[in-house]
GROMACS .gro file of C-alpha atoms in nm:
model
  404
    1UNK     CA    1   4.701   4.052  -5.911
    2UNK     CA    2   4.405   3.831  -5.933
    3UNK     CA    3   4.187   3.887  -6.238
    4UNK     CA    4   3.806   3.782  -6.126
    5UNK     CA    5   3.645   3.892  -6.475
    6UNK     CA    6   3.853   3.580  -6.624
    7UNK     CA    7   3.709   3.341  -6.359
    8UNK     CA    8   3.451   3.074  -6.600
    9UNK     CA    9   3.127   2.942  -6.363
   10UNK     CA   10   2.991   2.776  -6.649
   11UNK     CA   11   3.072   2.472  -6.509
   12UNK     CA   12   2.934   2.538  -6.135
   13UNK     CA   13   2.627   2.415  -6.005
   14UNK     CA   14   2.269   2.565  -6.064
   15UNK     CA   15   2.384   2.728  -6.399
   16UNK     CA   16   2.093   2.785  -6.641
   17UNK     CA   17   2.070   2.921  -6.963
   18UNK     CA   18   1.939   3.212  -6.784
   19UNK     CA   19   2.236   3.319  -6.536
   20UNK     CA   20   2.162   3.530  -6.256
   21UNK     CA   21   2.455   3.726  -6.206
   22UNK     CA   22   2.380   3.967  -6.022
   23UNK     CA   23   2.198   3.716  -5.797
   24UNK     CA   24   2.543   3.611  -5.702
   25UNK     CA   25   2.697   3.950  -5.683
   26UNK     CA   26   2.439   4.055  -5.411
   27UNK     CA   27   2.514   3.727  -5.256
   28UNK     CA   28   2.888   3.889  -5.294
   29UNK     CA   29   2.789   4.197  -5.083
   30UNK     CA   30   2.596   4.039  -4.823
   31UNK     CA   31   2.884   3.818  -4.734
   32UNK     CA   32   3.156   4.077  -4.743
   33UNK     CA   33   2.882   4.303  -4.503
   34UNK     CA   34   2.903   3.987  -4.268
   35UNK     CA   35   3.262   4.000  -4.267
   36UNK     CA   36   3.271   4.374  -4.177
   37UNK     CA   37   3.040   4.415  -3.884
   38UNK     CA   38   3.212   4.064  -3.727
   39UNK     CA   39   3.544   4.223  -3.778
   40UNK     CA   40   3.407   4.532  -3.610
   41UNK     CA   41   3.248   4.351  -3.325
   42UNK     CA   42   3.568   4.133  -3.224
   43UNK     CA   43   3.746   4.449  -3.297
   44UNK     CA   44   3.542   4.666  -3.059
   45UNK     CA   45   3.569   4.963  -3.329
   46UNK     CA   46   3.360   5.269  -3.213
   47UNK     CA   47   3.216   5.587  -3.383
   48UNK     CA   48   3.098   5.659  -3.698
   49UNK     CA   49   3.307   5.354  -3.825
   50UNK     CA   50   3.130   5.125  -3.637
   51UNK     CA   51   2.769   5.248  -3.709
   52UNK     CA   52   2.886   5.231  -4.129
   53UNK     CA   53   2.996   4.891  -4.080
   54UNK     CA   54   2.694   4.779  -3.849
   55UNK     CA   55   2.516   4.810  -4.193
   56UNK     CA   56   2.672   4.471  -4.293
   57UNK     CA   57   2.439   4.288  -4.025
   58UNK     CA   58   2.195   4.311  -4.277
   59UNK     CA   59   2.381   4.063  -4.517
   60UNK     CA   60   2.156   3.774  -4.359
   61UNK     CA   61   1.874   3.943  -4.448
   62UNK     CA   62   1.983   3.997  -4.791
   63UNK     CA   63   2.088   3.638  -4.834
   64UNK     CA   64   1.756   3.526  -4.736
   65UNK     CA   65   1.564   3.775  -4.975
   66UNK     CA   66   1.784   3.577  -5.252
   67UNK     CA   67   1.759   3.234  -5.110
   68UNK     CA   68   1.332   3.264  -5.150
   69UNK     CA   69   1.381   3.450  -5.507
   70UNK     CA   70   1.614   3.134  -5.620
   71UNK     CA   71   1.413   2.847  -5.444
   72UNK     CA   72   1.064   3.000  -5.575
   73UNK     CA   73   1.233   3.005  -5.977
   74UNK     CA   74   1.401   2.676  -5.940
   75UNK     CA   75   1.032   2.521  -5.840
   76UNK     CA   76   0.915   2.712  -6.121
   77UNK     CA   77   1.064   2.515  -6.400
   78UNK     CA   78   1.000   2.210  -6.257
   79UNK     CA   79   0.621   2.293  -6.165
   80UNK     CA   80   0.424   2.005  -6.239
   81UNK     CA   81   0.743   1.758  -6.169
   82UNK     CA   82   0.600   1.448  -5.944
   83UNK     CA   83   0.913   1.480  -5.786
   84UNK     CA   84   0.924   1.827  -5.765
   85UNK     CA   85   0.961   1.875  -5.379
   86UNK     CA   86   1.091   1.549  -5.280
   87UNK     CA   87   1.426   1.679  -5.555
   88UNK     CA   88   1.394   2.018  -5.430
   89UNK     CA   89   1.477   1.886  -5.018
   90UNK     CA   90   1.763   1.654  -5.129
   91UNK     CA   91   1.953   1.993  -5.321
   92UNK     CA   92   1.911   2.154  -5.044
   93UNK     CA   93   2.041   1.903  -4.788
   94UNK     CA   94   2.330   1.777  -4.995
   95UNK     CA   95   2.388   2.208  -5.058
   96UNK     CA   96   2.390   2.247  -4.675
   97UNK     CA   97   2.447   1.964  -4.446
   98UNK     CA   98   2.789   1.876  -4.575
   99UNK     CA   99   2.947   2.190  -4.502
  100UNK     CA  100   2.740   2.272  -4.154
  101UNK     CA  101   2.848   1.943  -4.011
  102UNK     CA  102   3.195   1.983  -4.113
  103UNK     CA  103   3.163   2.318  -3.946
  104UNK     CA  104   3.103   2.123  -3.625
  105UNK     CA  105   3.367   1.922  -3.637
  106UNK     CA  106   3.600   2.219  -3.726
  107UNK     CA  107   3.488   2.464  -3.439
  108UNK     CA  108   3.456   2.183  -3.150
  109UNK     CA  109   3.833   2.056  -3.280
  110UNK     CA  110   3.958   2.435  -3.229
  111UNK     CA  111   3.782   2.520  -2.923
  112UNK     CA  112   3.591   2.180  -2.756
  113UNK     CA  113   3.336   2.332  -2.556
  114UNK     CA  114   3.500   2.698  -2.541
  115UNK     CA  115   3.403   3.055  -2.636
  116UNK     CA  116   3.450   3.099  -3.055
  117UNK     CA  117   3.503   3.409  -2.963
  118UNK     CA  118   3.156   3.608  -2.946
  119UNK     CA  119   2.929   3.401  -2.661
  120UNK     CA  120   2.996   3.147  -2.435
  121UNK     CA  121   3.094   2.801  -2.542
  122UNK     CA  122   2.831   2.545  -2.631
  123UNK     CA  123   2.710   2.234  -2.382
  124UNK     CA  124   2.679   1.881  -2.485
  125UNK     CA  125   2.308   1.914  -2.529
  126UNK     CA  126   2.382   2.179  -2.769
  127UNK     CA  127   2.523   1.993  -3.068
  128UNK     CA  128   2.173   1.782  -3.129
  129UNK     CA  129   2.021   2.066  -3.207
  130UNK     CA  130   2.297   2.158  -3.439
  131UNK     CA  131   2.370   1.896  -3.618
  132UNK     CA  132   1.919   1.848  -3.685
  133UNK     CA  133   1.955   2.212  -3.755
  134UNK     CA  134   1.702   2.331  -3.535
  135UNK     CA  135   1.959   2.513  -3.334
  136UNK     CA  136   1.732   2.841  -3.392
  137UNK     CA  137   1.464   2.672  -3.200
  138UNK     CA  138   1.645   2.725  -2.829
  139UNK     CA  139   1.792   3.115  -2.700
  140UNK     CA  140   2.117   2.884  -2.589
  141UNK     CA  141   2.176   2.717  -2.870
  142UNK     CA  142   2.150   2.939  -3.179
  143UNK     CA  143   2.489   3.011  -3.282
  144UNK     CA  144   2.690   2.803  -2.985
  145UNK     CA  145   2.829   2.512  -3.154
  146UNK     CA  146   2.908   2.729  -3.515
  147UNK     CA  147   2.862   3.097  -3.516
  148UNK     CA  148   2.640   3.244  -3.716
  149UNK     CA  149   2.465   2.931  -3.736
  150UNK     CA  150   2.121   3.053  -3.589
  151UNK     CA  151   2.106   3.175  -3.974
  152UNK     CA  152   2.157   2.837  -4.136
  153UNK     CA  153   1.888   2.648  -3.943
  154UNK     CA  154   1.654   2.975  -3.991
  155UNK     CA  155   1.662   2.887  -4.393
  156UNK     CA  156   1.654   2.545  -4.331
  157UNK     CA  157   1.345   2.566  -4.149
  158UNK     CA  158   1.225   2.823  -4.452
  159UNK     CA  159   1.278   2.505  -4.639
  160UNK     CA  160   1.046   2.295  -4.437
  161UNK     CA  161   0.787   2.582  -4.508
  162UNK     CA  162   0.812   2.618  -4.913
  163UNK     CA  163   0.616   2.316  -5.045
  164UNK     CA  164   0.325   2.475  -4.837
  165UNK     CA  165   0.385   2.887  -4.948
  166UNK     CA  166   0.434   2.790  -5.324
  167UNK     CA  167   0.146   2.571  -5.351
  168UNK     CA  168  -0.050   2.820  -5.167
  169UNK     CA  169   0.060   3.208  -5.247
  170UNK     CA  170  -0.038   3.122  -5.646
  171UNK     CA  171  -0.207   3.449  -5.662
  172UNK     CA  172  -0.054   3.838  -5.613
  173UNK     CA  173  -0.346   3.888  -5.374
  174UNK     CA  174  -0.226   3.614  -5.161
  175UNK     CA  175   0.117   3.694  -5.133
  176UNK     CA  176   0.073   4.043  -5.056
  177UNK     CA  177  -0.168   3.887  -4.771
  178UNK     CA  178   0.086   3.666  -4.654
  179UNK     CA  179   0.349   3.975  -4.632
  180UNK     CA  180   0.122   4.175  -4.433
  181UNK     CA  181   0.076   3.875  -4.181
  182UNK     CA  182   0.451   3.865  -4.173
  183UNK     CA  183   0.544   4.216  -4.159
  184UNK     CA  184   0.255   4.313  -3.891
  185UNK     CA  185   0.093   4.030  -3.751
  186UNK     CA  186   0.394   3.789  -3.669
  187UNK     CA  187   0.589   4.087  -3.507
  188UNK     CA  188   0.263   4.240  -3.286
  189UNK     CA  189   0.277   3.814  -3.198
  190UNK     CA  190   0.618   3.811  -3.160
  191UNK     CA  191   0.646   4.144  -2.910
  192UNK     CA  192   0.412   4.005  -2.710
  193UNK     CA  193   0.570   3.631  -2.659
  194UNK     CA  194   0.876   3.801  -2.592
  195UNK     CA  195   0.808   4.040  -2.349
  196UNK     CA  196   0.663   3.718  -2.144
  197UNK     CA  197   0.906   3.518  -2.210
  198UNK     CA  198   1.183   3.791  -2.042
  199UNK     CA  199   0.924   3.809  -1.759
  200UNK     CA  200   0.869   3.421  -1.679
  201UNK     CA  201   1.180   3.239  -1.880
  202UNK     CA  202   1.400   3.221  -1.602
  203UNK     CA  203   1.777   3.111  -1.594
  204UNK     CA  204   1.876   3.281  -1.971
  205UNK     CA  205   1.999   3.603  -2.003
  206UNK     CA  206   1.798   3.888  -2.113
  207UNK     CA  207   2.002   3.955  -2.405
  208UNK     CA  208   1.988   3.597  -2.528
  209UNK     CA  209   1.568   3.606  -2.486
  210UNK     CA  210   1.619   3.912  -2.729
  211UNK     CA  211   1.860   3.781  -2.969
  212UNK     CA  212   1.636   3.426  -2.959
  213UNK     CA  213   1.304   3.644  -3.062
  214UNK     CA  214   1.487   3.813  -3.329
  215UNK     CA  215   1.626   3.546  -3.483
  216UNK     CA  216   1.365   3.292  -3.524
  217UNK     CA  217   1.169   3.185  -3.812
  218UNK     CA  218   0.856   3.425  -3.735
  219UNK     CA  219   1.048   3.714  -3.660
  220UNK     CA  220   1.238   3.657  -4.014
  221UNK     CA  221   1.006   3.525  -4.227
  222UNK     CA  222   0.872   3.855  -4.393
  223UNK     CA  223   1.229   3.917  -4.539
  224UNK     CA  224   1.182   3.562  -4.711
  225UNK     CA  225   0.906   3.634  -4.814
  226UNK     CA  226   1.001   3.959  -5.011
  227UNK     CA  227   1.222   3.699  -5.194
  228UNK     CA  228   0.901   3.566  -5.341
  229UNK     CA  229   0.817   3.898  -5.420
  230UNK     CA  230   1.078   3.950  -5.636
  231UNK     CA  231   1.033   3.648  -5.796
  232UNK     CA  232   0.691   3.744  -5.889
  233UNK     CA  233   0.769   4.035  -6.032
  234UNK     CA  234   1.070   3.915  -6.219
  235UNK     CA  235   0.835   3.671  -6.360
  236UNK     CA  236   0.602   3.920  -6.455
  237UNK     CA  237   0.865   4.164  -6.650
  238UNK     CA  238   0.644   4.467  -6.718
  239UNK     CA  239   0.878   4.627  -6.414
  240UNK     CA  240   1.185   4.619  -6.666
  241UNK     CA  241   1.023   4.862  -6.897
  242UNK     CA  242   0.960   5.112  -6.634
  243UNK     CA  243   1.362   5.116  -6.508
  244UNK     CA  244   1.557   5.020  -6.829
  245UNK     CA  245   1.682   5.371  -6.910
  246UNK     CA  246   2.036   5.397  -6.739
  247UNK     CA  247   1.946   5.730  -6.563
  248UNK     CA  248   1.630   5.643  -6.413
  249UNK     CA  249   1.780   5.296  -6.310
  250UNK     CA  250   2.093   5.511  -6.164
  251UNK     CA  251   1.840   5.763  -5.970
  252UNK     CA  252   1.663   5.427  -5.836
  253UNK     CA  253   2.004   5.287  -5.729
  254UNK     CA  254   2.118   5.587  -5.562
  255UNK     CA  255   1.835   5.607  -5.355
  256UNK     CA  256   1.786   5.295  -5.210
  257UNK     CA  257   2.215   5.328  -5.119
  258UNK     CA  258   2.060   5.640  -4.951
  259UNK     CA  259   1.812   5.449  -4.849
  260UNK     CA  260   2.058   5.157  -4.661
  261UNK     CA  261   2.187   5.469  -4.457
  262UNK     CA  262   1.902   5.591  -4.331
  263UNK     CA  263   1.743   5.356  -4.228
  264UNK     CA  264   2.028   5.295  -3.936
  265UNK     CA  265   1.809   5.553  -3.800
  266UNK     CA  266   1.457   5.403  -3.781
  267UNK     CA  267   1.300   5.271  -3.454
  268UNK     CA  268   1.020   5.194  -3.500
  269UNK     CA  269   0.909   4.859  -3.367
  270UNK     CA  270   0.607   4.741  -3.636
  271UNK     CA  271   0.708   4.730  -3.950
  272UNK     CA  272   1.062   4.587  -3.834
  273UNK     CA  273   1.373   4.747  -3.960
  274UNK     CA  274   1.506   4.424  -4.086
  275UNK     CA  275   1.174   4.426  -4.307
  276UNK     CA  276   1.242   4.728  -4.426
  277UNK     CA  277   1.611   4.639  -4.554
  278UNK     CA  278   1.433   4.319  -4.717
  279UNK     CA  279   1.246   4.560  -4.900
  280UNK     CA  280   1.502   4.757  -5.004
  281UNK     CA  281   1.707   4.508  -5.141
  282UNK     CA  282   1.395   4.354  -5.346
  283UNK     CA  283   1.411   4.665  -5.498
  284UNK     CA  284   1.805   4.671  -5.556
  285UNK     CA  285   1.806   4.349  -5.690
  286UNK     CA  286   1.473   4.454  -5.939
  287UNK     CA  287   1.718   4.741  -6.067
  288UNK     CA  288   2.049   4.570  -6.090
  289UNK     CA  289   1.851   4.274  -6.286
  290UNK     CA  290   1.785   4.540  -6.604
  291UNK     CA  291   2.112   4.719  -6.561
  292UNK     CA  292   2.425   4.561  -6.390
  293UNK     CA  293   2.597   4.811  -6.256
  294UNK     CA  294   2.988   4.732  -6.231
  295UNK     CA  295   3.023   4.867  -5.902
  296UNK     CA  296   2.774   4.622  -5.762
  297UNK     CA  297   2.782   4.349  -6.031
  298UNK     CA  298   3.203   4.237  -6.099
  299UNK     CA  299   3.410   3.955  -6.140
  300UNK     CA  300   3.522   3.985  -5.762
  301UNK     CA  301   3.156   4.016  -5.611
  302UNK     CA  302   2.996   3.736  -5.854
  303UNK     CA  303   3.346   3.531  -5.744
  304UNK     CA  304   3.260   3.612  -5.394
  305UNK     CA  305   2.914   3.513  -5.450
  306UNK     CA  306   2.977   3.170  -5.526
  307UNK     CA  307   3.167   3.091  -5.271
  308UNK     CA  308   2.966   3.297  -4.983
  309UNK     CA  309   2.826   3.011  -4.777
  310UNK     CA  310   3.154   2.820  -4.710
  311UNK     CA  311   3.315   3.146  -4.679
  312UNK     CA  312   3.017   3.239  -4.419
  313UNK     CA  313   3.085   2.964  -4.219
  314UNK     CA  314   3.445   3.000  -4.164
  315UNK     CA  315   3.471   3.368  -4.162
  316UNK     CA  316   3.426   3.346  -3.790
  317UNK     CA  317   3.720   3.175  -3.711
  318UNK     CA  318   3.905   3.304  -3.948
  319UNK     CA  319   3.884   3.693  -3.757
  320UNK     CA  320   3.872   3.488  -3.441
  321UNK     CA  321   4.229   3.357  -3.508
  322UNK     CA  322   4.366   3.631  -3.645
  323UNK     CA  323   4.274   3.833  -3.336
  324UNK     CA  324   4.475   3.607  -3.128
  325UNK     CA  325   4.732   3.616  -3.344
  326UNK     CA  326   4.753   3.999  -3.349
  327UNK     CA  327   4.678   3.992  -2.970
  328UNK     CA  328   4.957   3.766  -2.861
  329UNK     CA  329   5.250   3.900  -3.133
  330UNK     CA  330   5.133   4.272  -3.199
  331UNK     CA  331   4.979   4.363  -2.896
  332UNK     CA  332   5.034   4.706  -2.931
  333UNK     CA  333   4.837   4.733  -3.258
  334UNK     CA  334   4.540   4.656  -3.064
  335UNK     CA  335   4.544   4.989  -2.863
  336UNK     CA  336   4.502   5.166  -3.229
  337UNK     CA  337   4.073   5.137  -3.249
  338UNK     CA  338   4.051   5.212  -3.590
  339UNK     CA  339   4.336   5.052  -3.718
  340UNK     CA  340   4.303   4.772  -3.586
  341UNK     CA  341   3.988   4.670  -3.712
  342UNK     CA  342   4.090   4.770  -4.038
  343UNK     CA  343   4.388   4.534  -4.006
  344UNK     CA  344   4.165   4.257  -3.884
  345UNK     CA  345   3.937   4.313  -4.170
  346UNK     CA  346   4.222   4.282  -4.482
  347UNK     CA  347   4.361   3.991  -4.326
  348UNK     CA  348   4.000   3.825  -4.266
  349UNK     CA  349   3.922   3.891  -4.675
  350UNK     CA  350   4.300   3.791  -4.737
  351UNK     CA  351   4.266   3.431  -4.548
  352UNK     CA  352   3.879   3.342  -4.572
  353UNK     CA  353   3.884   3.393  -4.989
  354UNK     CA  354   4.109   3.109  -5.076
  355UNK     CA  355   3.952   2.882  -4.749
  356UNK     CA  356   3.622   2.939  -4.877
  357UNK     CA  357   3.732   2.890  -5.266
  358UNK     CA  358   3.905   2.482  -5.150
  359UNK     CA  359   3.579   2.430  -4.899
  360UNK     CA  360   3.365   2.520  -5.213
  361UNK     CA  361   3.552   2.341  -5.492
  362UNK     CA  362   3.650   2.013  -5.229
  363UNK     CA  363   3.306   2.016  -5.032
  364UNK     CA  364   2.988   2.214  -5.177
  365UNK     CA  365   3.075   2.128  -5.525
  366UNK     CA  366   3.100   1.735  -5.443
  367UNK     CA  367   2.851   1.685  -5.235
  368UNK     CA  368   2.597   1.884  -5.484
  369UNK     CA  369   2.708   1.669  -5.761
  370UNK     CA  370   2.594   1.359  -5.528
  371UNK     CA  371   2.297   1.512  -5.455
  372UNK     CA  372   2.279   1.552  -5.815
  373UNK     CA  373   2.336   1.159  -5.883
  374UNK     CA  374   2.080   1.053  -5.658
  375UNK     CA  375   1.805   1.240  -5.782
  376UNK     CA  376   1.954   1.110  -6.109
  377UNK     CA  377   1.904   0.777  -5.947
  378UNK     CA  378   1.565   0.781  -5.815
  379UNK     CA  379   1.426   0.926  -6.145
  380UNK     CA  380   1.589   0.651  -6.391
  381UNK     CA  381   1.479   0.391  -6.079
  382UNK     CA  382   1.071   0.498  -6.084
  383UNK     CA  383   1.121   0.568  -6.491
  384UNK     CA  384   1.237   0.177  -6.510
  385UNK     CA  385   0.924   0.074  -6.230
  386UNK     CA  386   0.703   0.271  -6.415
  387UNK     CA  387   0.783   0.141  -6.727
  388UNK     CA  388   0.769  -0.225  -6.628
  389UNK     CA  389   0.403  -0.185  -6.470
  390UNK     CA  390   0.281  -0.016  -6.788
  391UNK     CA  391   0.444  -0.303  -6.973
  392UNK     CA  392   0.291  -0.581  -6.741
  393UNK     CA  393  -0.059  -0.388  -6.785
  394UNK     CA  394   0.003  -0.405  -7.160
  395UNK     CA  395   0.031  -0.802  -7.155
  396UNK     CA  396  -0.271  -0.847  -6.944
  397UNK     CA  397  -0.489  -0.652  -7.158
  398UNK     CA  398  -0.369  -0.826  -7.488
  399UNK     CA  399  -0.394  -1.186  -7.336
  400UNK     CA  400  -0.051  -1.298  -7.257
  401UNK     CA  401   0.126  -1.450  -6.945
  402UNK     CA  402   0.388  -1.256  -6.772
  403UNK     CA  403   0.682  -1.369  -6.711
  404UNK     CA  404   0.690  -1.481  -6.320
   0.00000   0.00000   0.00000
């Protein structure tokens, strides 16, 4: 049996002195969540199993309250960097391009211009937008090339947006502004262009139009922005006096699990649910950052965590495959509802782990290290320019002839 508390990250990428653990624990949960409600939707599981596991939808969301919290501290230590920005864009792409582009070439070599198994296959057209990743930008091509992938190019075009929102939300007053816009504003906006849109956008299916206005940038960008949130409050640390003792820290923990549960039961339109379940998990991750609790924060969720976006990306046709597997050999497991989603969902753990764990190591881990190098690169290149001007500056002022 696998023993995750042994597992050393020390030598993974984007390790400080100051580890966030529990960072990559919650990055743990939302991906197993994922997993769960895309096991139950192939799977067709019904009652209350399928309204528990619907919970796990909400995994993007949390990833994207954690990808603002780690983007906003990483800028942090380098604030004042000239290069700040320009070093921030090339982590990112070398994090993500890599592994979304070999995602296209993985799906389109399994299924060309097929089904993957939720919506209809993509069209030529399609890939541009994926492989730009825009793919968010367009109801048909979202998640047609790689599932899930409306997701990835809804951070990346986050990323286009943060050199703008930390320069500008500098003060509490201003962020808590900017939340408001996102949480009222930008939905009231978004209702409206929608309900248009599914009146005069002909030729696309309604439920596309729908999916389309969730999914986009200004329909998501309040749960990003809670990420910032947190980071301002971590920052600030009076928060961790007020839930250091175990029990009130346990109370706080129990109610916003309470809290997950319920809220499966809100709808109401304005403030979104999804906003909502950002703000919940602010407030998890506030709690678990004083005390770690083991059920949340352990060697298997922090393992998971690391390894979440390659796992994310081939989770789909992982329970995709393994449907058809079941389908064609075991047919008559299929006709058992509940256990064969359960089925489908130890065998999707059992074979995405270990793919995710060789895409990480062989892929994200290489391609961050180049990354790495070339910001290496550009530095020690403008150090060496800069250092040669000053010196050419030097000789002019003191009388002497350059060298030509």
């Amino acid at each position: 049996m696998l023993d995750f508390s042994r597992l050393d990250f020390s030598n993974l990428p984007e390790m400080n002195k100051e580890r966030f653990v529990y960072i990559d624990a919650l990055r743990g949960i939302a991906i197993a969540g994922v997993i769960i409600v895309h096991s139950a939707s192939i799977t067709n599981v019904n009652g209350l199993l399928k309204q528990a596991a619907s919970l796990g939808s909400m995994g993007v969301q949390l990833f994207f309250v954690i990808s603002a919290f780690t983007i906003f501290y990483s800028l942090s230590k380098s604030n004042g960097s000239a290069t700040q920005f320009r070093d921030f864009f090339i982590r990112r792409l070398f994090r993500i391009v890599p592994v979304y582009w070999l995602g296209i070439v993985l799906y389109t070599a399994v299924y060309g211009l097929g089904s993957r198994g939720w919506l209809d296959g993509p069209e030529l057209w399609h890939y541009p937008f994926h492989i730009l990743l825009i793919n968010v930008l367009h109801p048909l091509t979202s998640s047609s090339v790689v599932p899930g992938g409306w997701s990835i190019s809804c951070e990346v075009l986050f990323y286009m947006l943060v050199p703008l929102l930390y320069v500008y939300l500098n003060t509490s007053k201003k962020l808590i502004g900017f939340l408001l816009i996102a949480m009222v504003l930008l939905p009231v906006l978004n209702i409206m262009l929608q309900n248009y849109a599914l009146v005069h956008w002909s030729g696309i299916d309604r439920v596309q139009l729908k999916d389309f206005f969730y999914r986009w940038i200004p329909n998501q960008l309040a749960c990003f922005t809670f990420g910032i949130l947190l980071y301002k409050i971590y920052e600030d640390k009076r928060y961790a006096g007020w839930v250091s003792g175990r029990v009130v820290n346990l109370i706080g923990v129990t109610l916003i699990v309470l809290a997950l549960f319920a809220l499966q039961l809100y709808y109401i339109k304005i403030p979104e649910r999804i906003h909502l379940y950002s703000l919940v998990f602010m407030c998890l991750a506030l709690l678990l950052s004083v005390v770690p609790w083991t059920l949340f924060v352990n060697g298997f969720t922090v393992f998971l965590g690391k390894i979440s976006y390659s796992c994310y990306l081939i989770h789909f046709l992982v329970i995709k495959q393994v449907t058809v597997v079941i389908g064609n050999y075991f047919p008559v497991l299929t006709g058992h509802n509940k256990g064969y989603f359960l089925l489908v969902l130890f065998l999707s753990f059992l074979i995405t782990i270990p793919l995710g764990w060789l895409s990480y190591t062989f892929i994200e881990l290489q391609a961050v290290n180049l990354g790495r190098k070339l910001i290496t690169y550009l530095n020690h290149t403008a150090t060496h320019e800069k250092e040669m001007s000053d010196l050419k500056k030097s000789n002019v002022k003191g009388g002497k002839i350059a060298n030509p």
